[in-house]
Amino acid sequence: MLDKSRPIVVDLLADDFHERAHTVYDELRAQSPVVFAELPEQPGRGFWMITGYAAADAALRDNRLANNPRALLSEKQLAARARAQIPEPPHTMLLADPPEHTRLRRAAQQAFTSRSVTALRPTMIRHAGHLLDEAEQAARNGDGTVDLLHAYAYPLSLTVLGEILGFPDTWHTGLHDLAVRAATASTPLSGPDPALRELLENYTRDLVLLKRDTPGDDLVSRLVHPRSGKDALSDGELMAMIGLLVAAGFETSASLIASATLSLLTHPAQWAALRDNPDLAAPAVEETMRYWGPVESATMRLALAPLELGSRRIERGDRVLVFPAAANRDPAHITDPHRFDIHRRPRPHLGFSGGIHNCMGAALARTEVAIALTTLTTRWPGLSTAVPPAELRWRPGMGLRGLRRLPVRP
Ligand code: HEM
């Protein structure tokens, strides 16, 4: 049954969920693109789970669905929660609704325009080449293999983020470990792990103090020293903004580099096509976003008013969880959805979400991953996986899809 009194139990938090996610999505979608689901660990805390493209697209654009989990609480309830010291989620644009969302997003978006991203291209190309030099040397000194995820994808993503935010190179190792652990530990249903959140806060606090004293040409310096008082963020907003950018931008881009490389290596004709024609890098990025996009499920939404999605009635106060990964393989939306094909046209996807919360770093991620792929195919044209692809595993954690490692032979 598909009504709220009989939720479908879906084991989204299982360690091996990503290995079988698309079978689960296909089965659910065949019943209905919008079902009422709950986790085995959280009985009675159901939510509408969206696996169909049309319903997902509509939900992401519907302003009756709020991102602020406290949107329906009264002033009195909020004050009572504050008195009881109930921990609240960080004050980020991702968990805010207009007009607050608009103000927070405006404060940072200039660093992510296509002009800003184009200015970063030479730096990305230089770093990608440099990282492959180092990895090649390490492979030569070792057993001839490299873990592409940890030697190339993560460091490239972190270096690019460091250029934008202005954090010192000496922080890379610590931030790398922290962000990988955070990506595994937090989900749209459990929120961030408190211990990891505290560690990230320590970094962001140090960064704010650093930029207060010695500003540079970077986003955090501009946020700490705004041109006008009306653009100023509170200390809490500033910290939350930096935390969000690290959480949203680091692991996702790195996972996409690894997933795209694996997809291409397991489809050798497509790897060869990209090697011979670098113009195919952008289509390869888009097809990987559709096929193995790093964001499996979006942020939980809360219905502020009744609405209809996929012919289901959503009541005020209901929770709604969109799965871009499932929507992107909806056979009602795209032909032969489980086939990876960089030549496919058109291939619209929701991997960067939609509506007002569409990914602010999408242009950056697209450029960075395309550069990572063309540098790889140019420098290591004969690249192959160093273990049978069937042995590779996805990290646990339902919100994000990323490989645990990607051993390759240059
Ligand atoms: C391949 C890499 C990336 C993917 C797949 C991705 C995906 C997404 C998705 C799906 C959302 C919306 C979630 C929702 O609607 O609930 C989002 C939001 C966001 N992303 Fe990304 N992202 C990527 C890279 C980045 C990068 C590099 C940055 C910046 C450094 C970034 C910054 C943000 C921000 C700030 C938001 C919140 C936007 C808002 O609430 O208005 N992302 N991203």
PDB file of C-alpha atoms in Angstrom, residues 33-282:
ATOM      1  CA  PRO A  33       7.527   7.722  -8.333  1.00  0.00           C
ATOM      2  CA  VAL A  34       6.531   9.075  -4.885  1.00  0.00           C
ATOM      3  CA  VAL A  35       6.204   6.606  -1.985  1.00  0.00           C
ATOM      4  CA  PHE A  36       5.926   7.042   1.767  1.00  0.00           C
ATOM      5  CA  ALA A  37       9.018   5.408   3.257  1.00  0.00           C
ATOM      6  CA  GLU A  38      10.789   4.997   6.568  1.00  0.00           C
ATOM      7  CA  LEU A  39      14.107   3.643   7.774  1.00  0.00           C
ATOM      8  CA  PRO A  40      14.219   0.445   9.849  1.00  0.00           C
ATOM      9  CA  GLU A  41      16.143   2.495  12.451  1.00  0.00           C
ATOM     10  CA  GLN A  42      13.507   5.258  12.617  1.00  0.00           C
ATOM     11  CA  PRO A  43      10.022   3.714  12.747  1.00  0.00           C
ATOM     12  CA  GLY A  44       7.208   6.256  12.746  1.00  0.00           C
ATOM     13  CA  ARG A  45       9.421   8.977  11.243  1.00  0.00           C
ATOM     14  CA  GLY A  46       8.399   8.508   7.618  1.00  0.00           C
ATOM     15  CA  PHE A  47       8.993  10.792   4.659  1.00  0.00           C
ATOM     16  CA  TRP A  48       7.946  10.981   1.016  1.00  0.00           C
ATOM     17  CA  MET A  49      10.686   9.413  -1.084  1.00  0.00           C
ATOM     18  CA  ILE A  50      10.865  10.651  -4.684  1.00  0.00           C
ATOM     19  CA  THR A  51      12.458   8.464  -7.338  1.00  0.00           C
ATOM     20  CA  GLY A  52      10.698   9.728 -10.503  1.00  0.00           C
ATOM     21  CA  TYR A  53      12.215  12.536 -12.576  1.00  0.00           C
ATOM     22  CA  ALA A  54       9.095  14.656 -13.143  1.00  0.00           C
ATOM     23  CA  ALA A  55       8.078  14.580  -9.459  1.00  0.00           C
ATOM     24  CA  ALA A  56      11.674  15.237  -8.332  1.00  0.00           C
ATOM     25  CA  ASP A  57      12.025  18.204 -10.673  1.00  0.00           C
ATOM     26  CA  ALA A  58       8.678  19.618  -9.500  1.00  0.00           C
ATOM     27  CA  ALA A  59       9.557  19.134  -5.805  1.00  0.00           C
ATOM     28  CA  LEU A  60      12.930  20.860  -6.103  1.00  0.00           C
ATOM     29  CA  ARG A  61      11.241  23.900  -7.666  1.00  0.00           C
ATOM     30  CA  ASP A  62       8.246  24.098  -5.334  1.00  0.00           C
ATOM     31  CA  ASN A  63       8.465  26.980  -2.863  1.00  0.00           C
ATOM     32  CA  ARG A  64       5.915  25.284  -0.587  1.00  0.00           C
ATOM     33  CA  LEU A  65       8.720  22.880   0.316  1.00  0.00           C
ATOM     34  CA  ALA A  66      11.097  24.493   2.807  1.00  0.00           C
ATOM     35  CA  ASN A  67      14.739  23.624   3.440  1.00  0.00           C
ATOM     36  CA  ASN A  68      14.743  25.146   6.918  1.00  0.00           C
ATOM     37  CA  PRO A  69      13.818  22.215   9.198  1.00  0.00           C
ATOM     38  CA  ARG A  70      12.462  24.708  11.754  1.00  0.00           C
ATOM     39  CA  ALA A  71      10.254  26.538   9.260  1.00  0.00           C
ATOM     40  CA  LEU A  72       7.008  25.490  10.942  1.00  0.00           C
ATOM     41  CA  LEU A  73       8.049  26.258  14.513  1.00  0.00           C
ATOM     42  CA  SER A  74       6.520  29.352  16.156  1.00  0.00           C
ATOM     43  CA  GLU A  75       8.621  32.055  17.837  1.00  0.00           C
ATOM     44  CA  LYS A  76       7.505  30.590  21.158  1.00  0.00           C
ATOM     45  CA  GLN A  77       8.621  27.076  20.231  1.00  0.00           C
ATOM     46  CA  LEU A  78      11.956  28.366  18.951  1.00  0.00           C
ATOM     47  CA  ALA A  79      12.534  30.281  22.180  1.00  0.00           C
ATOM     48  CA  ALA A  80      11.682  27.184  24.234  1.00  0.00           C
ATOM     49  CA  ARG A  81      14.166  25.121  22.220  1.00  0.00           C
ATOM     50  CA  ALA A  82      16.841  27.759  22.771  1.00  0.00           C
ATOM     51  CA  ARG A  83      16.147  27.742  26.538  1.00  0.00           C
ATOM     52  CA  ALA A  84      16.381  23.946  26.583  1.00  0.00           C
ATOM     53  CA  GLN A  85      19.689  24.248  24.653  1.00  0.00           C
ATOM     54  CA  ILE A  86      18.512  21.931  21.905  1.00  0.00           C
ATOM     55  CA  PRO A  87      21.297  21.897  19.288  1.00  0.00           C
ATOM     56  CA  GLU A  88      20.121  23.558  16.074  1.00  0.00           C
ATOM     57  CA  PRO A  89      21.486  22.889  12.574  1.00  0.00           C
ATOM     58  CA  PRO A  90      24.073  25.369  11.314  1.00  0.00           C
ATOM     59  CA  HIS A  91      22.769  28.515   9.727  1.00  0.00           C
ATOM     60  CA  THR A  92      23.630  27.862   6.078  1.00  0.00           C
ATOM     61  CA  MET A  93      21.984  28.810   2.783  1.00  0.00           C
ATOM     62  CA  LEU A  94      21.261  25.113   2.188  1.00  0.00           C
ATOM     63  CA  LEU A  95      19.092  25.008   5.309  1.00  0.00           C
ATOM     64  CA  ALA A  96      17.504  28.431   4.773  1.00  0.00           C
ATOM     65  CA  ASP A  97      14.502  29.720   2.818  1.00  0.00           C
ATOM     66  CA  PRO A  98      14.003  33.142   1.201  1.00  0.00           C
ATOM     67  CA  PRO A  99      14.638  35.907   2.079  1.00  0.00           C
ATOM     68  CA  GLU A 100      17.406  34.565   4.315  1.00  0.00           C
ATOM     69  CA  HIS A 101      18.553  32.110   1.659  1.00  0.00           C
ATOM     70  CA  THR A 102      18.831  34.902  -0.916  1.00  0.00           C
ATOM     71  CA  ARG A 103      20.975  37.032   1.406  1.00  0.00           C
ATOM     72  CA  LEU A 104      23.333  34.187   2.362  1.00  0.00           C
ATOM     73  CA  ARG A 105      23.730  32.952  -1.204  1.00  0.00           C
ATOM     74  CA  ARG A 106      24.430  36.465  -2.518  1.00  0.00           C
ATOM     75  CA  ALA A 107      27.289  36.837  -0.030  1.00  0.00           C
ATOM     76  CA  ALA A 108      29.310  34.026  -1.643  1.00  0.00           C
ATOM     77  CA  GLN A 109      28.102  33.584  -5.195  1.00  0.00           C
ATOM     78  CA  GLN A 110      30.543  35.955  -6.867  1.00  0.00           C
ATOM     79  CA  ALA A 111      33.376  33.486  -6.231  1.00  0.00           C
ATOM     80  CA  PHE A 112      31.499  30.859  -8.306  1.00  0.00           C
ATOM     81  CA  THR A 113      30.500  32.789 -11.436  1.00  0.00           C
ATOM     82  CA  SER A 114      31.762  31.459 -14.764  1.00  0.00           C
ATOM     83  CA  ARG A 115      34.181  34.402 -14.881  1.00  0.00           C
ATOM     84  CA  SER A 116      35.717  33.459 -11.508  1.00  0.00           C
ATOM     85  CA  VAL A 117      35.885  29.813 -12.539  1.00  0.00           C
ATOM     86  CA  THR A 118      37.567  30.662 -15.874  1.00  0.00           C
ATOM     87  CA  ALA A 119      40.195  32.644 -13.964  1.00  0.00           C
ATOM     88  CA  LEU A 120      40.995  29.484 -11.983  1.00  0.00           C
ATOM     89  CA  ARG A 121      41.510  27.261 -15.041  1.00  0.00           C
ATOM     90  CA  PRO A 122      45.312  27.738 -15.342  1.00  0.00           C
ATOM     91  CA  THR A 123      45.713  26.904 -11.641  1.00  0.00           C
ATOM     92  CA  MET A 124      43.600  23.768 -12.011  1.00  0.00           C
ATOM     93  CA  ILE A 125      45.578  22.626 -15.075  1.00  0.00           C
ATOM     94  CA  ARG A 126      48.890  23.230 -13.307  1.00  0.00           C
ATOM     95  CA  HIS A 127      47.854  21.367 -10.159  1.00  0.00           C
ATOM     96  CA  ALA A 128      46.375  18.434 -12.094  1.00  0.00           C
ATOM     97  CA  GLY A 129      49.648  17.996 -14.035  1.00  0.00           C
ATOM     98  CA  HIS A 130      51.745  18.355 -10.894  1.00  0.00           C
ATOM     99  CA  LEU A 131      49.687  15.762  -8.992  1.00  0.00           C
ATOM    100  CA  LEU A 132      50.050  13.257 -11.832  1.00  0.00           C
ATOM    101  CA  ASP A 133      53.842  13.849 -11.863  1.00  0.00           C
ATOM    102  CA  GLU A 134      53.954  13.016  -8.159  1.00  0.00           C
ATOM    103  CA  ALA A 135      51.650  10.016  -8.530  1.00  0.00           C
ATOM    104  CA  GLU A 136      53.719   8.642 -11.419  1.00  0.00           C
ATOM    105  CA  GLN A 137      56.878   8.938  -9.367  1.00  0.00           C
ATOM    106  CA  ALA A 138      55.205   7.195  -6.415  1.00  0.00           C
ATOM    107  CA  ALA A 139      53.989   4.390  -8.717  1.00  0.00           C
ATOM    108  CA  ARG A 140      57.483   3.936 -10.110  1.00  0.00           C
ATOM    109  CA  ASN A 141      58.954   3.741  -6.618  1.00  0.00           C
ATOM    110  CA  GLY A 142      56.230   1.346  -5.473  1.00  0.00           C
ATOM    111  CA  ASP A 143      54.332  -1.519  -7.095  1.00  0.00           C
ATOM    112  CA  GLY A 144      53.432   0.407 -10.245  1.00  0.00           C
ATOM    113  CA  THR A 145      49.925   1.290  -9.093  1.00  0.00           C
ATOM    114  CA  VAL A 146      48.295   4.472  -7.756  1.00  0.00           C
ATOM    115  CA  ASP A 147      45.099   5.053  -5.808  1.00  0.00           C
ATOM    116  CA  LEU A 148      43.676   7.708  -8.093  1.00  0.00           C
ATOM    117  CA  LEU A 149      41.113   8.824  -5.531  1.00  0.00           C
ATOM    118  CA  HIS A 150      43.599   9.673  -2.781  1.00  0.00           C
ATOM    119  CA  ALA A 151      46.567  10.654  -4.960  1.00  0.00           C
ATOM    120  CA  TYR A 152      44.723  12.766  -7.533  1.00  0.00           C
ATOM    121  CA  ALA A 153      40.992  13.389  -7.058  1.00  0.00           C
ATOM    122  CA  TYR A 154      40.969  14.422  -3.383  1.00  0.00           C
ATOM    123  CA  PRO A 155      44.135  16.565  -3.470  1.00  0.00           C
ATOM    124  CA  LEU A 156      43.006  18.336  -6.661  1.00  0.00           C
ATOM    125  CA  SER A 157      39.593  19.114  -5.221  1.00  0.00           C
ATOM    126  CA  LEU A 158      41.083  20.346  -1.952  1.00  0.00           C
ATOM    127  CA  THR A 159      43.690  22.508  -3.674  1.00  0.00           C
ATOM    128  CA  VAL A 160      41.032  24.201  -5.800  1.00  0.00           C
ATOM    129  CA  LEU A 161      38.839  24.803  -2.753  1.00  0.00           C
ATOM    130  CA  GLY A 162      41.892  26.125  -0.895  1.00  0.00           C
ATOM    131  CA  GLU A 163      42.518  28.641  -3.717  1.00  0.00           C
ATOM    132  CA  ILE A 164      38.948  29.907  -3.425  1.00  0.00           C
ATOM    133  CA  LEU A 165      38.646  29.979   0.351  1.00  0.00           C
ATOM    134  CA  GLY A 166      42.266  30.893   1.040  1.00  0.00           C
ATOM    135  CA  PHE A 167      43.258  28.180   3.515  1.00  0.00           C
ATOM    136  CA  PRO A 168      46.961  27.324   3.913  1.00  0.00           C
ATOM    137  CA  ASP A 169      48.449  24.287   2.095  1.00  0.00           C
ATOM    138  CA  THR A 170      49.578  22.913   5.468  1.00  0.00           C
ATOM    139  CA  TRP A 171      45.932  22.234   6.344  1.00  0.00           C
ATOM    140  CA  HIS A 172      45.405  19.893   3.398  1.00  0.00           C
ATOM    141  CA  THR A 173      46.151  16.591   5.131  1.00  0.00           C
ATOM    142  CA  GLY A 174      43.955  17.333   8.157  1.00  0.00           C
ATOM    143  CA  LEU A 175      41.073  18.670   6.088  1.00  0.00           C
ATOM    144  CA  HIS A 176      41.309  15.745   3.663  1.00  0.00           C
ATOM    145  CA  ASP A 177      40.863  13.191   6.475  1.00  0.00           C
ATOM    146  CA  LEU A 178      38.114  15.206   8.120  1.00  0.00           C
ATOM    147  CA  ALA A 179      36.080  15.745   4.971  1.00  0.00           C
ATOM    148  CA  VAL A 180      36.268  12.073   3.941  1.00  0.00           C
ATOM    149  CA  ARG A 181      35.070  10.981   7.388  1.00  0.00           C
ATOM    150  CA  ALA A 182      32.306  13.603   7.386  1.00  0.00           C
ATOM    151  CA  ALA A 183      31.056  12.490   3.972  1.00  0.00           C
ATOM    152  CA  THR A 184      30.629   8.962   5.307  1.00  0.00           C
ATOM    153  CA  ALA A 185      29.113   9.921   8.649  1.00  0.00           C
ATOM    154  CA  SER A 186      26.419  12.487   7.822  1.00  0.00           C
ATOM    155  CA  THR A 187      23.195  11.865   5.927  1.00  0.00           C
ATOM    156  CA  PRO A 188      20.073  13.915   5.218  1.00  0.00           C
ATOM    157  CA  LEU A 189      18.397  11.779   7.883  1.00  0.00           C
ATOM    158  CA  SER A 190      20.993  11.858  10.647  1.00  0.00           C
ATOM    159  CA  GLY A 191      22.647  15.261  10.214  1.00  0.00           C
ATOM    160  CA  PRO A 192      26.355  15.822  10.728  1.00  0.00           C
ATOM    161  CA  ASP A 193      28.334  13.839  13.277  1.00  0.00           C
ATOM    162  CA  PRO A 194      28.848  16.154  16.319  1.00  0.00           C
ATOM    163  CA  ALA A 195      32.541  15.278  16.833  1.00  0.00           C
ATOM    164  CA  LEU A 196      33.384  15.913  13.187  1.00  0.00           C
ATOM    165  CA  ARG A 197      31.315  19.074  13.217  1.00  0.00           C
ATOM    166  CA  GLU A 198      33.402  20.362  16.113  1.00  0.00           C
ATOM    167  CA  LEU A 199      36.638  19.570  14.286  1.00  0.00           C
ATOM    168  CA  LEU A 200      35.438  21.409  11.190  1.00  0.00           C
ATOM    169  CA  GLU A 201      34.436  24.355  13.371  1.00  0.00           C
ATOM    170  CA  ASN A 202      37.984  24.519  14.732  1.00  0.00           C
ATOM    171  CA  TYR A 203      39.348  24.839  11.206  1.00  0.00           C
ATOM    172  CA  THR A 204      36.798  27.443  10.174  1.00  0.00           C
ATOM    173  CA  ARG A 205      37.381  29.494  13.355  1.00  0.00           C
ATOM    174  CA  ASP A 206      41.152  29.478  12.715  1.00  0.00           C
ATOM    175  CA  LEU A 207      40.578  30.494   9.104  1.00  0.00           C
ATOM    176  CA  VAL A 208      38.357  33.422  10.083  1.00  0.00           C
ATOM    177  CA  LEU A 209      40.945  34.622  12.636  1.00  0.00           C
ATOM    178  CA  LEU A 210      43.722  34.266  10.069  1.00  0.00           C
ATOM    179  CA  LYS A 211      41.847  36.323   7.459  1.00  0.00           C
ATOM    180  CA  ARG A 212      40.791  38.931   9.988  1.00  0.00           C
ATOM    181  CA  ASP A 213      44.477  39.721  10.630  1.00  0.00           C
ATOM    182  CA  THR A 214      45.973  38.967   7.226  1.00  0.00           C
ATOM    183  CA  PRO A 215      43.373  39.258   4.470  1.00  0.00           C
ATOM    184  CA  GLY A 216      44.213  37.928   1.017  1.00  0.00           C
ATOM    185  CA  ASP A 217      42.542  37.750  -2.390  1.00  0.00           C
ATOM    186  CA  ASP A 218      40.089  35.013  -1.421  1.00  0.00           C
ATOM    187  CA  LEU A 219      36.430  34.483  -0.561  1.00  0.00           C
ATOM    188  CA  VAL A 220      36.862  34.181   3.216  1.00  0.00           C
ATOM    189  CA  SER A 221      38.786  37.489   3.342  1.00  0.00           C
ATOM    190  CA  ARG A 222      35.978  39.158   1.392  1.00  0.00           C
ATOM    191  CA  LEU A 223      33.364  37.696   3.738  1.00  0.00           C
ATOM    192  CA  VAL A 224      35.319  38.742   6.832  1.00  0.00           C
ATOM    193  CA  HIS A 225      35.872  42.272   5.448  1.00  0.00           C
ATOM    194  CA  PRO A 226      32.665  43.026   3.478  1.00  0.00           C
ATOM    195  CA  ARG A 227      32.529  46.187   1.349  1.00  0.00           C
ATOM    196  CA  SER A 228      29.298  47.364   2.960  1.00  0.00           C
ATOM    197  CA  GLY A 229      27.634  46.702   6.316  1.00  0.00           C
ATOM    198  CA  LYS A 230      24.511  45.278   4.664  1.00  0.00           C
ATOM    199  CA  ASP A 231      26.554  42.363   3.233  1.00  0.00           C
ATOM    200  CA  ALA A 232      28.056  41.503   6.628  1.00  0.00           C
ATOM    201  CA  LEU A 233      27.454  37.984   7.974  1.00  0.00           C
ATOM    202  CA  SER A 234      27.232  37.249  11.697  1.00  0.00           C
ATOM    203  CA  ASP A 235      30.079  35.165  13.160  1.00  0.00           C
ATOM    204  CA  GLY A 236      27.814  32.109  13.222  1.00  0.00           C
ATOM    205  CA  GLU A 237      26.768  32.604   9.591  1.00  0.00           C
ATOM    206  CA  LEU A 238      30.367  33.066   8.522  1.00  0.00           C
ATOM    207  CA  MET A 239      31.492  29.857  10.199  1.00  0.00           C
ATOM    208  CA  ALA A 240      28.527  27.961   8.809  1.00  0.00           C
ATOM    209  CA  MET A 241      29.193  29.312   5.297  1.00  0.00           C
ATOM    210  CA  ILE A 242      32.796  28.087   5.297  1.00  0.00           C
ATOM    211  CA  GLY A 243      31.750  24.735   6.741  1.00  0.00           C
ATOM    212  CA  LEU A 244      29.107  24.342   4.029  1.00  0.00           C
ATOM    213  CA  LEU A 245      31.516  25.188   1.217  1.00  0.00           C
ATOM    214  CA  VAL A 246      34.050  22.622   2.448  1.00  0.00           C
ATOM    215  CA  ALA A 247      31.349  19.998   3.025  1.00  0.00           C
ATOM    216  CA  ALA A 248      29.548  20.651  -0.273  1.00  0.00           C
ATOM    217  CA  GLY A 249      32.538  21.237  -2.498  1.00  0.00           C
ATOM    218  CA  PHE A 250      35.372  18.942  -1.549  1.00  0.00           C
ATOM    219  CA  GLU A 251      34.211  15.371  -1.471  1.00  0.00           C
ATOM    220  CA  THR A 252      31.608  15.749  -4.234  1.00  0.00           C
ATOM    221  CA  SER A 253      34.029  16.963  -6.907  1.00  0.00           C
ATOM    222  CA  ALA A 254      36.625  14.357  -5.938  1.00  0.00           C
ATOM    223  CA  SER A 255      34.040  11.559  -6.115  1.00  0.00           C
ATOM    224  CA  LEU A 256      32.955  12.712  -9.543  1.00  0.00           C
ATOM    225  CA  ILE A 257      36.539  12.582 -10.846  1.00  0.00           C
ATOM    226  CA  ALA A 258      36.880   9.005  -9.573  1.00  0.00           C
ATOM    227  CA  SER A 259      33.447   7.840 -10.780  1.00  0.00           C
ATOM    228  CA  ALA A 260      33.977   9.365 -14.226  1.00  0.00           C
ATOM    229  CA  THR A 261      37.390   7.734 -14.555  1.00  0.00           C
ATOM    230  CA  LEU A 262      36.034   4.342 -13.529  1.00  0.00           C
ATOM    231  CA  SER A 263      33.055   4.654 -15.890  1.00  0.00           C
ATOM    232  CA  LEU A 264      35.352   5.509 -18.791  1.00  0.00           C
ATOM    233  CA  LEU A 265      37.865   2.760 -18.015  1.00  0.00           C
ATOM    234  CA  THR A 266      35.092   0.185 -17.903  1.00  0.00           C
ATOM    235  CA  HIS A 267      33.877   1.447 -21.302  1.00  0.00           C
ATOM    236  CA  PRO A 268      37.221   1.461 -23.160  1.00  0.00           C
ATOM    237  CA  ALA A 269      35.800   2.759 -26.458  1.00  0.00           C
ATOM    238  CA  GLN A 270      34.539   5.836 -24.592  1.00  0.00           C
ATOM    239  CA  TRP A 271      37.907   6.311 -22.861  1.00  0.00           C
ATOM    240  CA  ALA A 272      39.571   6.160 -26.307  1.00  0.00           C
ATOM    241  CA  ALA A 273      37.029   8.598 -27.761  1.00  0.00           C
ATOM    242  CA  LEU A 274      37.787  11.142 -25.009  1.00  0.00           C
ATOM    243  CA  ARG A 275      41.539  10.590 -25.382  1.00  0.00           C
ATOM    244  CA  ASP A 276      41.244  11.400 -29.110  1.00  0.00           C
ATOM    245  CA  ASN A 277      38.841  14.297 -28.645  1.00  0.00           C
ATOM    246  CA  PRO A 278      39.122  16.439 -25.470  1.00  0.00           C
ATOM    247  CA  ASP A 279      35.867  18.194 -26.431  1.00  0.00           C
ATOM    248  CA  LEU A 280      34.138  15.072 -25.098  1.00  0.00           C
ATOM    249  CA  ALA A 281      35.239  15.917 -21.533  1.00  0.00           C
ATOM    250  CA  ALA A 282      32.173  18.095 -20.846  1.00  0.00           C
TER     251      ALA A 282
END
